[in-house]
mmCIF file of C-alpha atoms in Angstrom:
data_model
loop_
_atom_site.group_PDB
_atom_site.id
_atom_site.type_symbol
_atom_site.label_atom_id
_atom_site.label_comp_id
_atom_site.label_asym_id
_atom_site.label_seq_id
_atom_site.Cartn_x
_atom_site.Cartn_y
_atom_site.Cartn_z
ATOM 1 C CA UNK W 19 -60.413 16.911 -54.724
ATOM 2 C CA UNK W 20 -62.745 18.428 -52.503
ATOM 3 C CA UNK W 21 -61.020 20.676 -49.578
ATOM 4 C CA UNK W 22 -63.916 20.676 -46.990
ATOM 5 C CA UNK W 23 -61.865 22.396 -44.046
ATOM 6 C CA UNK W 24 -63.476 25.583 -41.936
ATOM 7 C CA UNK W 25 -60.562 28.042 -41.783
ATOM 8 C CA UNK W 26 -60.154 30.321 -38.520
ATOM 9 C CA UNK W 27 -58.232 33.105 -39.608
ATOM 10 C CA UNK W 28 -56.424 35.878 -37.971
ATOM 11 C CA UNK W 29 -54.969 37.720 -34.770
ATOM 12 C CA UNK W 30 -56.670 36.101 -31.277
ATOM 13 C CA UNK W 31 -58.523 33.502 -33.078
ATOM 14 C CA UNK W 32 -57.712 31.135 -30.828
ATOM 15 C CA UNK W 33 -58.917 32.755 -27.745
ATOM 16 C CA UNK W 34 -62.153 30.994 -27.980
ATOM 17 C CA UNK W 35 -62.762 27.725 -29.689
ATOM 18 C CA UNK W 36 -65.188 26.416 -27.150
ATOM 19 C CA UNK W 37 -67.597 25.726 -29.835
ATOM 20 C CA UNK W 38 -65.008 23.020 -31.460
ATOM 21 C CA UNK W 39 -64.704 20.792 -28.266
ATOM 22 C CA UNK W 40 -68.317 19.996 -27.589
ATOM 23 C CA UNK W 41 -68.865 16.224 -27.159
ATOM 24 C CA UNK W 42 -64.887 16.123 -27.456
ATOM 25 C CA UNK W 43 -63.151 14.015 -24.428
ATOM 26 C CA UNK W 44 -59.780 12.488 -25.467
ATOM 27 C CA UNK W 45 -57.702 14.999 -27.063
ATOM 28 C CA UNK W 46 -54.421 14.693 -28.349
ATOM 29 C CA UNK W 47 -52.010 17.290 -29.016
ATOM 30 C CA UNK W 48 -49.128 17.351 -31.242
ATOM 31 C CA UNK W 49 -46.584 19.730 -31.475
ATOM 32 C CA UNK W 50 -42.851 20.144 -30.704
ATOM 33 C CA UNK W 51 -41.048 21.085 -27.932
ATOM 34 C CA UNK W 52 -40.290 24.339 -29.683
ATOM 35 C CA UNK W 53 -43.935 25.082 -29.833
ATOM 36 C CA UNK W 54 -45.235 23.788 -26.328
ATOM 37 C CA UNK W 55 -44.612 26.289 -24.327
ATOM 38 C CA UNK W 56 -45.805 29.510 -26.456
ATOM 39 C CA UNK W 57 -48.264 31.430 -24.623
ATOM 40 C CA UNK W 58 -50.869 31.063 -27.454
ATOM 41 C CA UNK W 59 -50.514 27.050 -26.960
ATOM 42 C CA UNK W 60 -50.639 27.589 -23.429
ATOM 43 C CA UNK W 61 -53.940 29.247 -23.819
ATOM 44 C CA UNK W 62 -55.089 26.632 -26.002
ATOM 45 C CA UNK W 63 -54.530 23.548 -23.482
ATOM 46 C CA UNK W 64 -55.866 25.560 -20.784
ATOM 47 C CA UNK W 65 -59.051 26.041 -22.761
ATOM 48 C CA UNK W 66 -58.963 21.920 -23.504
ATOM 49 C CA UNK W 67 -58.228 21.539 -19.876
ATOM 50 C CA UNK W 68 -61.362 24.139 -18.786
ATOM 51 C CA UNK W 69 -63.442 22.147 -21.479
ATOM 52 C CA UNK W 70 -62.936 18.849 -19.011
ATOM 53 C CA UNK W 71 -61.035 17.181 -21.824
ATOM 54 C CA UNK W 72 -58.801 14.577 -21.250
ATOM 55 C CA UNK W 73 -55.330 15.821 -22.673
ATOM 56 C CA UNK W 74 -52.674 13.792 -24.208
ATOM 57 C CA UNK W 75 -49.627 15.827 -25.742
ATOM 58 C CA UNK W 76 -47.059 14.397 -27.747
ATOM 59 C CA UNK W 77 -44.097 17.524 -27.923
ATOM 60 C CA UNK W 78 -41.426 14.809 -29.469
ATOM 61 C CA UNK W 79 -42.049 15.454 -33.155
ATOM 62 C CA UNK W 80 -38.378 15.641 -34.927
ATOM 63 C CA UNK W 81 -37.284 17.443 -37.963
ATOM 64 C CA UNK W 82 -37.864 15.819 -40.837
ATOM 65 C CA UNK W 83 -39.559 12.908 -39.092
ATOM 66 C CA UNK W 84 -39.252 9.148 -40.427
ATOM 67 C CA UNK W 85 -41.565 6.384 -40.287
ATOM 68 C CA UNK W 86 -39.523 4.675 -36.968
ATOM 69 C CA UNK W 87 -40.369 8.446 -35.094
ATOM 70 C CA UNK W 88 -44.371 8.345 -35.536
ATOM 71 C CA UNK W 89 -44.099 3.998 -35.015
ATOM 72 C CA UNK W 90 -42.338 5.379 -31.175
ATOM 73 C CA UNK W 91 -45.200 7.776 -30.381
ATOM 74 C CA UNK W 92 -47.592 5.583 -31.263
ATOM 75 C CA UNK W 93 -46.315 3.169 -28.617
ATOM 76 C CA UNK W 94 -46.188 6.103 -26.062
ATOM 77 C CA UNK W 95 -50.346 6.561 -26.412
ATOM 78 C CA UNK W 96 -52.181 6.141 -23.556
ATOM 79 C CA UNK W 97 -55.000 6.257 -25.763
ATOM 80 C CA UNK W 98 -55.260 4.360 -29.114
ATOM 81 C CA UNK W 99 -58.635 6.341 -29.574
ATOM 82 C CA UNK W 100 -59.467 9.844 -30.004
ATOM 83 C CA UNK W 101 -62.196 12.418 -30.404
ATOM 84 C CA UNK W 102 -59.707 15.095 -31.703
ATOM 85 C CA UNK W 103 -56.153 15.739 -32.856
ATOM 86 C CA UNK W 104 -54.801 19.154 -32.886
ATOM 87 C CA UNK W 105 -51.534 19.492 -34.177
ATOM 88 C CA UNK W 106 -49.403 22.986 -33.550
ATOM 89 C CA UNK W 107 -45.995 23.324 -35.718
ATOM 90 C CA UNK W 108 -44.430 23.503 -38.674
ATOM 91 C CA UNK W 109 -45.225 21.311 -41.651
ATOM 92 C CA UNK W 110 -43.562 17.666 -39.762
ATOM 93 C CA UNK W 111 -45.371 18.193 -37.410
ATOM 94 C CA UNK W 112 -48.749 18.329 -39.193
ATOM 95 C CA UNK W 113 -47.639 15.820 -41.186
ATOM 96 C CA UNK W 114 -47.909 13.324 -38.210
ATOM 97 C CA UNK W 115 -50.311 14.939 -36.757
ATOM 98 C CA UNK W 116 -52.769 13.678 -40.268
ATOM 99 C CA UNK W 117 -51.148 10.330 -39.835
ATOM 100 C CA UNK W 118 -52.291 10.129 -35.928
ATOM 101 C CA UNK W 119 -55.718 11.059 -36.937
ATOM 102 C CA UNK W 120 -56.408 8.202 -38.857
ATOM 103 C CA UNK W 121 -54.125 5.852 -36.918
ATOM 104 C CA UNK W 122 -56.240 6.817 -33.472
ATOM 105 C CA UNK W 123 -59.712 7.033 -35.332
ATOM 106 C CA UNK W 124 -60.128 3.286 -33.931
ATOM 107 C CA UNK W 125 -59.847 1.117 -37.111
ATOM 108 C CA UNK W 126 -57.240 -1.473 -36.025
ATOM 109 C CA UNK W 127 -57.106 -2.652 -39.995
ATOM 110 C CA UNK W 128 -55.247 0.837 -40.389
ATOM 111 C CA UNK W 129 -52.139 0.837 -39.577
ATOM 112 C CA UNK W 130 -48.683 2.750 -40.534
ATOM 113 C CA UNK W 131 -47.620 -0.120 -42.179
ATOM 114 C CA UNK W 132 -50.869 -0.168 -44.280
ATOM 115 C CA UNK W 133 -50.339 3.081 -45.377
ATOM 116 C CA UNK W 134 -47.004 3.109 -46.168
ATOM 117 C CA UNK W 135 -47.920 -0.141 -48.571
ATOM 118 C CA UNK W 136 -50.103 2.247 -50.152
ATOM 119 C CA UNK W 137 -53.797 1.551 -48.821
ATOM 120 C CA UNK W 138 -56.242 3.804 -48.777
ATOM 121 C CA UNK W 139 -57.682 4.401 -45.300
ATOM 122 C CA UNK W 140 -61.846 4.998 -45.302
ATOM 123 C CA UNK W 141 -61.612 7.787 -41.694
ATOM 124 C CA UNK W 142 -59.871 9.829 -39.360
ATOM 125 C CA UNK W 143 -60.778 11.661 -35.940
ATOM 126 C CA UNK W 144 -61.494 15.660 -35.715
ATOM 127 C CA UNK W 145 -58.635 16.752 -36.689
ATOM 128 C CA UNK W 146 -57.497 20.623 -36.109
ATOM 129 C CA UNK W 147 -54.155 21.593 -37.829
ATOM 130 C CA UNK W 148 -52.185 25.167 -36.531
ATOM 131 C CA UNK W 149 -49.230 26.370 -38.606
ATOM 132 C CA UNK W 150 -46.317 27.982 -37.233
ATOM 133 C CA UNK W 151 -44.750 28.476 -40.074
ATOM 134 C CA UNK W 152 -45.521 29.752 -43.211
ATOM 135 C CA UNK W 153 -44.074 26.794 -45.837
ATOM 136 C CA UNK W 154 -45.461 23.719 -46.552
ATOM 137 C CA UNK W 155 -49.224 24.338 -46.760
ATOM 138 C CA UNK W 156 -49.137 21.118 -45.132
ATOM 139 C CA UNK W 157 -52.874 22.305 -43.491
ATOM 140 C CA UNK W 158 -54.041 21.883 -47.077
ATOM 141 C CA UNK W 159 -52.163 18.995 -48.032
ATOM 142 C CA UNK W 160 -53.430 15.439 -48.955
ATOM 143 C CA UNK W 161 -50.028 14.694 -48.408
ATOM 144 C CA UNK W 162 -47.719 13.225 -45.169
ATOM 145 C CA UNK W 163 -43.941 13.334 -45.777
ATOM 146 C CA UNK W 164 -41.896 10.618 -43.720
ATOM 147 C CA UNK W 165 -38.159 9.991 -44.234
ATOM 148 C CA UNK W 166 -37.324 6.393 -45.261
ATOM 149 C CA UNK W 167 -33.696 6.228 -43.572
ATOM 150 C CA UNK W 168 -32.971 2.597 -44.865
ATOM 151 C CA UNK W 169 -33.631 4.212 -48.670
ATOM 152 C CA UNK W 170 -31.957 7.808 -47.877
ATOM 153 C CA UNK W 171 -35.042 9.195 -49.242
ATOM 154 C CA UNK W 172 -38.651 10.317 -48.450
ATOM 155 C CA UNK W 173 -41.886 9.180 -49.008
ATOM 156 C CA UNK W 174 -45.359 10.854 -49.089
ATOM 157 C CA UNK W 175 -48.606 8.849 -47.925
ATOM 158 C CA UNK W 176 -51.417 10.379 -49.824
ATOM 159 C CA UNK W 177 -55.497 10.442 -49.190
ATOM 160 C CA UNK W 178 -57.851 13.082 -49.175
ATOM 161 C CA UNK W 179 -58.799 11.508 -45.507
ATOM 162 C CA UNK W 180 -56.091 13.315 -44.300
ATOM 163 C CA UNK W 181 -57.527 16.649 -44.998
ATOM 164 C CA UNK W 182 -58.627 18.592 -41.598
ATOM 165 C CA UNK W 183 -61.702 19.125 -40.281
ATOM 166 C CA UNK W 184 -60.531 22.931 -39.480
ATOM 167 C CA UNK W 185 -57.388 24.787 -39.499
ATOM 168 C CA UNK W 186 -56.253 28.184 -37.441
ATOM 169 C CA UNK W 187 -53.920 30.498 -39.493
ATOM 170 C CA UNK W 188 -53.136 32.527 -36.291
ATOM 171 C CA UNK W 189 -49.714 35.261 -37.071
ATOM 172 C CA UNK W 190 -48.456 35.478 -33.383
ATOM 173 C CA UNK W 191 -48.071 32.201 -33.610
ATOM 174 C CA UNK W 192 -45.253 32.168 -36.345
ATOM 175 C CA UNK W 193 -43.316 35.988 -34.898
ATOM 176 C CA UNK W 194 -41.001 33.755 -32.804
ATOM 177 C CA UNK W 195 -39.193 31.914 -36.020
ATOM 178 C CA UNK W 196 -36.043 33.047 -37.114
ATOM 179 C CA UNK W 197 -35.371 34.820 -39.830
ATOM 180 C CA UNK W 198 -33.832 32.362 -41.436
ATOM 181 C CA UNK W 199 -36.564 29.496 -41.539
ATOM 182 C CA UNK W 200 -39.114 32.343 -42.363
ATOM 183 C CA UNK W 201 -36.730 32.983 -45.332
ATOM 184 C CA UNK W 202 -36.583 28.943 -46.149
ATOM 185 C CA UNK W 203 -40.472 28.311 -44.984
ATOM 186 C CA UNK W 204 -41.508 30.819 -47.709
ATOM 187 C CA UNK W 205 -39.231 29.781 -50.845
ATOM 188 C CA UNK W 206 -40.973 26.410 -49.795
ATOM 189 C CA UNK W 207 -44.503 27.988 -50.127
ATOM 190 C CA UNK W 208 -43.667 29.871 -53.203
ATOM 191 C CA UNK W 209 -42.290 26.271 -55.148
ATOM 192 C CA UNK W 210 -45.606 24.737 -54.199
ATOM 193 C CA UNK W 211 -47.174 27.446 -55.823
ATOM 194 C CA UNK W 212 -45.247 28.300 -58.883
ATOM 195 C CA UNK W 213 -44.601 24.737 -59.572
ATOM 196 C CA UNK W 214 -48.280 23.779 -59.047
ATOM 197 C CA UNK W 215 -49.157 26.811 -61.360
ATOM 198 C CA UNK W 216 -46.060 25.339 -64.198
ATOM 199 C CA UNK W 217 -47.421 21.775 -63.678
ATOM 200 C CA UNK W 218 -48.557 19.389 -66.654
ATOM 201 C CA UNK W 219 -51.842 19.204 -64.115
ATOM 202 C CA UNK W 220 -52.787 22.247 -63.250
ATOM 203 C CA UNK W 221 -56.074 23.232 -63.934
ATOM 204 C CA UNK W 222 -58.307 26.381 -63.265
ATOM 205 C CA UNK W 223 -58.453 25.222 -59.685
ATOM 206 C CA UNK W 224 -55.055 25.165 -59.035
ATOM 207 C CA UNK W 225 -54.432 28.032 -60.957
ATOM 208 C CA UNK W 226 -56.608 30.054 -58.970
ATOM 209 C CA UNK W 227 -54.794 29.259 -55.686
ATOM 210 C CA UNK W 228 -51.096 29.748 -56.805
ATOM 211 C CA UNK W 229 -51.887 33.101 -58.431
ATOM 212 C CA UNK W 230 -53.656 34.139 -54.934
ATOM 213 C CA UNK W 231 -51.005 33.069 -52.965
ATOM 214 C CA UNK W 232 -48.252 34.202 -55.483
ATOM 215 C CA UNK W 233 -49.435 37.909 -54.917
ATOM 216 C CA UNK W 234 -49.735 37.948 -51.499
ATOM 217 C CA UNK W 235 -46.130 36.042 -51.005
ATOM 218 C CA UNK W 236 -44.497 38.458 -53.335
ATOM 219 C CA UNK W 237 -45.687 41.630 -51.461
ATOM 220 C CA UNK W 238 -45.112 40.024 -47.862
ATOM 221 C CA UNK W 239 -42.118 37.424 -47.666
ATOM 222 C CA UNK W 240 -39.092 39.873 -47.632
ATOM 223 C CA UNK W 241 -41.519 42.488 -44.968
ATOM 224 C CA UNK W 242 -42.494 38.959 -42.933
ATOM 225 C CA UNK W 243 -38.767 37.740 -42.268
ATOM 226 C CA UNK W 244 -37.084 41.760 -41.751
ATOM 227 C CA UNK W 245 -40.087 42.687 -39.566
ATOM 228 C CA UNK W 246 -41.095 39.148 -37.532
ATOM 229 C CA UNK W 247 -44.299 41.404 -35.523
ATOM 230 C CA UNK W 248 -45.438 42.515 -38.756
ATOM 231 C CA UNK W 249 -48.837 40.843 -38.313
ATOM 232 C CA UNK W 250 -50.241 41.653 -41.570
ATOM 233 C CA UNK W 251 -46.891 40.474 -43.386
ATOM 234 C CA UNK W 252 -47.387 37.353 -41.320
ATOM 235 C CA UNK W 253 -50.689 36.468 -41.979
ATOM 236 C CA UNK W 254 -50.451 36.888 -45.326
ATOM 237 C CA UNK W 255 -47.758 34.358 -45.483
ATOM 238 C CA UNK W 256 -49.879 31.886 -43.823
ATOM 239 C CA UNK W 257 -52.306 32.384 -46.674
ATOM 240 C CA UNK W 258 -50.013 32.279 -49.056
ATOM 241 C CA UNK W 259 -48.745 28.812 -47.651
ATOM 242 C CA UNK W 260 -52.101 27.856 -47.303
ATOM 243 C CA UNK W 261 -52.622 28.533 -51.077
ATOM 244 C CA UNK W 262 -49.847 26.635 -51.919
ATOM 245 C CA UNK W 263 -50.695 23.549 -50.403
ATOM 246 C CA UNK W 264 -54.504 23.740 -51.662
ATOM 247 C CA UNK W 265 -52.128 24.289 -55.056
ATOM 248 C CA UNK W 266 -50.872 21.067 -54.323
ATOM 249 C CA UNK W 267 -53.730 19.535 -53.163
ATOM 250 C CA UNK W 268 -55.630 19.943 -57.296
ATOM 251 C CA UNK W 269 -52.174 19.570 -59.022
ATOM 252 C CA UNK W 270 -48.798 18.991 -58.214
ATOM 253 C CA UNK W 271 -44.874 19.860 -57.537
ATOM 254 C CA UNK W 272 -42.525 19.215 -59.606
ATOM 255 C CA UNK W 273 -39.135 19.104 -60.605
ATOM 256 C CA UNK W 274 -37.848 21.962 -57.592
ATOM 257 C CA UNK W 275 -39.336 19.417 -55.328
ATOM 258 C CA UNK W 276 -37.978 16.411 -56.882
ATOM 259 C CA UNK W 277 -34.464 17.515 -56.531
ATOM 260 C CA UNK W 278 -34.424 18.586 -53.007
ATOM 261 C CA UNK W 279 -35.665 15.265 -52.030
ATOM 262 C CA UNK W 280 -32.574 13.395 -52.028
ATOM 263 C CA UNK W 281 -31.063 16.616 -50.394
ATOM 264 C CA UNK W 282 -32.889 16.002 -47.488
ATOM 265 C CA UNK W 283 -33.342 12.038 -47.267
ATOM 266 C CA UNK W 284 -29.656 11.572 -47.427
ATOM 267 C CA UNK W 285 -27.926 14.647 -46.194
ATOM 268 C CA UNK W 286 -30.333 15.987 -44.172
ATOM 269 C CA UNK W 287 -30.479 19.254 -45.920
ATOM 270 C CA UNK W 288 -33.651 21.215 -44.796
ATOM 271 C CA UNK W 289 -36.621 21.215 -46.680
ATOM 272 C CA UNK W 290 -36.518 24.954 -47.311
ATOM 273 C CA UNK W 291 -33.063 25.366 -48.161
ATOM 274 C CA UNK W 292 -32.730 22.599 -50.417
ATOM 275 C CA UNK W 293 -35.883 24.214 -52.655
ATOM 276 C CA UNK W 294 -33.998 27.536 -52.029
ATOM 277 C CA UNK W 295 -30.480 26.789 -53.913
ATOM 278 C CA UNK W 296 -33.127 25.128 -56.692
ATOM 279 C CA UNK W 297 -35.137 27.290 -57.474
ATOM 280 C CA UNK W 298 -33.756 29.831 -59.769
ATOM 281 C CA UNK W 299 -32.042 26.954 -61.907
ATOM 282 C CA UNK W 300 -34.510 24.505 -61.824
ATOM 283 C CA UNK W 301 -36.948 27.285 -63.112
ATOM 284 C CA UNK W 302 -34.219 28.739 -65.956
ATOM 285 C CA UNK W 303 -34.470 25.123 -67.129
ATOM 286 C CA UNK W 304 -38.600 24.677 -67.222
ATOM 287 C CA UNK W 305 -38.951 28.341 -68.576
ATOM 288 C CA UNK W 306 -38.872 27.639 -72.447
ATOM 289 C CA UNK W 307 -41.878 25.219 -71.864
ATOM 290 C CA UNK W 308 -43.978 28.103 -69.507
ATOM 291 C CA UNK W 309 -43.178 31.220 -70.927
ATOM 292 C CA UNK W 310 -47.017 32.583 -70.883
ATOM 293 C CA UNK W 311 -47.183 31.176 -67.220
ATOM 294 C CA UNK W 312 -44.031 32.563 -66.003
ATOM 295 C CA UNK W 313 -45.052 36.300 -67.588
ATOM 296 C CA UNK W 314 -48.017 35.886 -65.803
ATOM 297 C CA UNK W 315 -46.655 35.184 -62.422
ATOM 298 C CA UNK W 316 -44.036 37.910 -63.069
ATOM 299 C CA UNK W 317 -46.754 40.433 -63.393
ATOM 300 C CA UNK W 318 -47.742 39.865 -59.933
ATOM 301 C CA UNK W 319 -44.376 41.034 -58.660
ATOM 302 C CA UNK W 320 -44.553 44.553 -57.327
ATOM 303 C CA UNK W 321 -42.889 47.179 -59.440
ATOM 304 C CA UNK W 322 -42.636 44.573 -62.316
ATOM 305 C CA UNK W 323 -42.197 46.359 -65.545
ATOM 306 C CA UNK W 324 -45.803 46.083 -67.243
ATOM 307 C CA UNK W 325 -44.000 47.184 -70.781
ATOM 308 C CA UNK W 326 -41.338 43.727 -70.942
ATOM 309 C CA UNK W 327 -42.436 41.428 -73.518
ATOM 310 C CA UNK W 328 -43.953 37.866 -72.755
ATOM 311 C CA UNK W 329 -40.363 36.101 -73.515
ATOM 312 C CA UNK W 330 -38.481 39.044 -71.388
ATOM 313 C CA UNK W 331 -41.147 39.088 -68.235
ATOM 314 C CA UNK W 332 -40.128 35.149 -68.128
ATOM 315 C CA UNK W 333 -36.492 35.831 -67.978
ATOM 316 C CA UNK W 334 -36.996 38.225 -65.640
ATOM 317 C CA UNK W 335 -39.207 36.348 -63.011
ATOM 318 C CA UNK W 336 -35.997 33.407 -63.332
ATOM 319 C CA UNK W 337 -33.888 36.302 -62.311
ATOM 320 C CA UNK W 338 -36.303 37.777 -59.539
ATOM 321 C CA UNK W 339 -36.290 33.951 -58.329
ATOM 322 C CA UNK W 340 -32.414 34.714 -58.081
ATOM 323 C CA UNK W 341 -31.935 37.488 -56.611
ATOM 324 C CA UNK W 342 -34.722 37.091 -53.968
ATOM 325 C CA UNK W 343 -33.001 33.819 -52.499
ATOM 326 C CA UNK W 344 -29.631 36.040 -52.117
ATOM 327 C CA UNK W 345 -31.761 38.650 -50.454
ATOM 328 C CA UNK W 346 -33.127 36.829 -48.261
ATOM 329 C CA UNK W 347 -29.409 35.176 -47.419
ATOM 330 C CA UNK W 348 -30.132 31.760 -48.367
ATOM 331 C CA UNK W 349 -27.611 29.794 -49.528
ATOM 332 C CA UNK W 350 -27.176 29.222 -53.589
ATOM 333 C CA UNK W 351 -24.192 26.771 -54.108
ATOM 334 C CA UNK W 352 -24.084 22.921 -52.796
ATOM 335 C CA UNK W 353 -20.642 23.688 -51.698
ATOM 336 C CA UNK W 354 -21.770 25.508 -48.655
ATOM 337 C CA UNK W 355 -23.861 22.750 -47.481
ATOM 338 C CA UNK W 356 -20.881 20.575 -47.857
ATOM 339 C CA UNK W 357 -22.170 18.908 -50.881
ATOM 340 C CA UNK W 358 -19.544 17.597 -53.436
ATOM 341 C CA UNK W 359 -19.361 17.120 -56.974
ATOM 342 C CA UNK W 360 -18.637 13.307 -56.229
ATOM 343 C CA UNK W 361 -22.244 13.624 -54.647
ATOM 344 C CA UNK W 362 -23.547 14.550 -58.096
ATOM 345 C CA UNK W 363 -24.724 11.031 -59.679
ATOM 346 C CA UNK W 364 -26.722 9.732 -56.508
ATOM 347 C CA UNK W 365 -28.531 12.927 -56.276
ATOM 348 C CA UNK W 366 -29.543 12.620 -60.005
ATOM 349 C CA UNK W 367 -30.850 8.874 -59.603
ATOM 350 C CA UNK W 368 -32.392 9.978 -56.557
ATOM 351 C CA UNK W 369 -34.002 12.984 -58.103
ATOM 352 C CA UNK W 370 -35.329 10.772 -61.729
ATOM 353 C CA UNK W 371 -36.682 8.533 -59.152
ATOM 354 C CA UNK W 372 -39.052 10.608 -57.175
ATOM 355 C CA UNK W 373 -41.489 10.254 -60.943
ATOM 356 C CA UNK W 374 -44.950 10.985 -59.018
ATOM 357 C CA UNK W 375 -43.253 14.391 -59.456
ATOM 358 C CA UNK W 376 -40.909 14.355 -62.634
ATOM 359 C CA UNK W 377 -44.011 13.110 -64.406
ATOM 360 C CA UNK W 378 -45.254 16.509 -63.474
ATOM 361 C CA UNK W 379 -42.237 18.995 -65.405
ATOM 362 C CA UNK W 380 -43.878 20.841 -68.278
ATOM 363 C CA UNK W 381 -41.163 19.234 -70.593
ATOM 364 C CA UNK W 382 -38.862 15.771 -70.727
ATOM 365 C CA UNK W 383 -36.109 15.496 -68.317
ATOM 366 C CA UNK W 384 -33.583 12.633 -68.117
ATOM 367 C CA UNK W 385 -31.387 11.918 -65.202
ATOM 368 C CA UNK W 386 -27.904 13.806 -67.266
ATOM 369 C CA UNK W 387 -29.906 17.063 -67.423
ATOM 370 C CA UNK W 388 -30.901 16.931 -63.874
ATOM 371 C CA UNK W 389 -27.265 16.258 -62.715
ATOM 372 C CA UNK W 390 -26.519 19.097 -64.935
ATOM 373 C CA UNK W 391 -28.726 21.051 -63.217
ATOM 374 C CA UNK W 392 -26.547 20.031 -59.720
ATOM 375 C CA UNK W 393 -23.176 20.613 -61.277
ATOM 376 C CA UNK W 394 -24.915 24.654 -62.036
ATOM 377 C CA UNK W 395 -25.177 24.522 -58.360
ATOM 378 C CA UNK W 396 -21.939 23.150 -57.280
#
C-alpha cells in the first residue's frame, strides 16, 4: 500500500497554506468543539475565510463516534459536495473526517451504508488531516473506526482511498491535552507500533516505520506528558504516531488491539486506556513467539543494558512495558474501571471475534487464554 500523502511538519506550519486552497471553494471543516476555538484553528479558518472559501464546520464529532453520529452530520450539510475536507482532532475525529471525504466527493452510489457493507469506494475530495494528539496515527491510517452500539462493538471501514492528500504534524497544536490522554494517546501509538513490528505481516516496510517511531516514542513520551510546551518532545510524538499508523497501514495490530475493543464498544472504556492495562500482559503472553523482535525493540530503549542476552532483553522490554504504564499513572487492573470478573466471558468472545486482528498474533490463541489474559488483569 502506497502512502502518497505530502507531510507539513513542524512549529508555525500552518501559518501559510495558501498554496493548498487554490481552485478550492467549498471547504469543510471537522473538528470538535474542544479543538475549534484554539488559536492555531482560528488562524487556519481565517486563512480559508481570506482565501474567499466557502466554510462549512462541523465541531460535533463525539468520542468514540458510531455510525448513527457521522449518518446526523451528514444530514446537517449544507453542501453534499466538496473541494476539501480538513479535519483538526484527535484520531475520531479524523476518522470521520476520511469517511466525509469520500461521502462529499459527489458519488451518490457511495454511501455510509455502502461502506459499512464492505464496498470499496473508487474517490474522495482533498482531504487535509491535523492531529492533536499523538495516538492513533489515524493521518496514516487506511482505517475509520465507528462504534456499532446495537453489537457493543466497533468496526473499521478500510480503503486506501481514505488516505490524505496532506497532513500537518503541527506540536502547539497538541500542548493543551492533559496529561493524562497524552499518557493514553501514546501507549496507543506505541501498540500500533510494537504490534505492527510483532505481527505475522510485517514486512521490511512496516518494520522500518515501527522501529522509527519506537525510538523516537521511547526518548519523548514520558518528557511530552511531564513537560506539555516541550515542542521537540511533542513533535516527536506526532511522528512517532504517525509511524505507527503508516505501521498499520503495511501490516497490522494485533492481539493488544483486539482486546481493548470490546472494552470500548461495550463499556466505553477509552481507546488509550484500554491498550494501556493490556499491554504489558498481552505482550508477556506473545513474547515466547518474538523474542528476536522484542530484543530488538528493547535496544532502542534509552539506557537499555546492551550486555542482557536476547531471551533477557525480551523479558525486560515486557517489564519496561510495565512499569512505563504505572509511570505514566495509567490504570493496570479492570477493577478500577469498574470491570468485573462476571464481565470476563463476553470480553473474551468479543475479543476471539475481532479475527481481522487475532489472525495477526505471532502464535495461536483461543478464546480461554484470552479470558485468562482478563482474569491477570482483574
Amino acid at each position: 500500500m502506497n502512502i502518497d500523502s505530502t507531510i507539513i511538519s513542524g512549529y508555525q506550519s500552518l501559518q501559510n497554506i495558501g498554496y493548498l486552497l487554490a481552485g478550492k471553494r467549498q471547504v469543510l471543516l471537522v473538528s470538535d468543539k474542544n479543538i475549534i476555538g484554539l488559536p492555531p484553528v482560528q488562524s487556519l479558518t481565517g486563512q480559508l475565510n481570506n482565501a474567499g472559501c466557502e466554510v462549512s464546520i462541523i465541531d460535533s464529532v463525539p468520542p468514540e463516534p458510531s455510525q448513527h453520529d457521522v449518518a446526523a452530520i451528514l444530514k446537517t450539510l449544507n453542501q453534499p459536495q466538496v473541494d476539501l475536507v480538513i479535519g483538526v482532532g484527535g484520531g475520531s475525529v479524523l476518522d470521520v473526517a476520511k469517511l466525509l471525504s469520500i461521502l462529499c466527493a459527489g458519488d451518490e452510489t457511495v454511501t455510509l451504508d455502502t461502506l459499512l457493507a464492505g464496498e470499496k469506494p473508487q474517490r474522495r475530495t482533498t482531504s487535509l488531516l491535523i492531529p492533536t494528539t499523538a495516538g492513533t496515527g489515524s493521518e496514516a491510517t487506511p482505517n475509520a473506526i465507528l462504534a456499532i452500539p446495537e453489537k457493543e462493538t466497533k468496526t473499521g471501514i478500510i480503503t486506501p482511498v481514505m488516505l490524505p492528500d496532506y497532513v500537518a504534524l503541527v506540536p502547539e497544536l497538541t500542548t493543551s491535552m492533559p496529561a493524562r490522554i497524552a499518557a493514553s494517546t501514546g501507549i496507543d501509538a506505541l501498540c500500533h507500533l510494537f504490534e505492527c513490528f510483532t505481527s505475522v505481516i510485517a514486512n521490511p516496510v512496516s518494520d522500518n516505520f515501527a522501529l522509527v517511531g519506537m525510538k523516537k516514542l521511547f526518548a519523548s513520551l514520558e518528557t511530552a506528558v511531564a513537560e506539555p510546551e516541550n515542542l521537540e518532545a511533542r513533535l516527536n510524538m506526532l511522528w512517532a504516531s504517525y509511524y505507527g499508523g503508516a505501521s498499520i497501514a503495511h501490516a497490522g495490530t494485533h492481539l493488544v488491539h483486539a482486546m481493548s475493543y470490546p472494552l470500548g464498544g461495550k463499556y466505553h472504556i477509552p481507546h488509550g486506556v484500554a491498550n494501556a492495562i493490556l499491554l504489558a500482559p498481552c505482550m508477556a503472553f506473545v513474547r515466547p513467539s518474538a523474542v528476536n523482535k522484542f530484543a530488538q525493540a528493547y535496544d532502542l530503549i534509552p539506557g537499555a543494558d546492551p550486555t542482557l542476552r536476547e531471551e533477557e532483553k525480551s523479558h525486560a522490554l515486557v517489564e519496561y512495558f510495565d512499569a512505563l504504564v504505572h509511570r505514566l499513572d495509567l490504570p493496570v487492573k479492570l477493577s478500577q474501571l469498574n470491570i468485573t470478573p462476571d464481565d470476563i466471558p463476553y470480553l473474551s468472545q468479543g475479543a476471539i471475534e475481532v479475527q481481522r486482528l487475532i489472525k495477526n498474533v505471532p502464535m495461536p490463541v483461543d478464546k480461554n487464554q484470552i479470558a485468562e489474559i482478563y482474569r491477570s488483569i482483574r
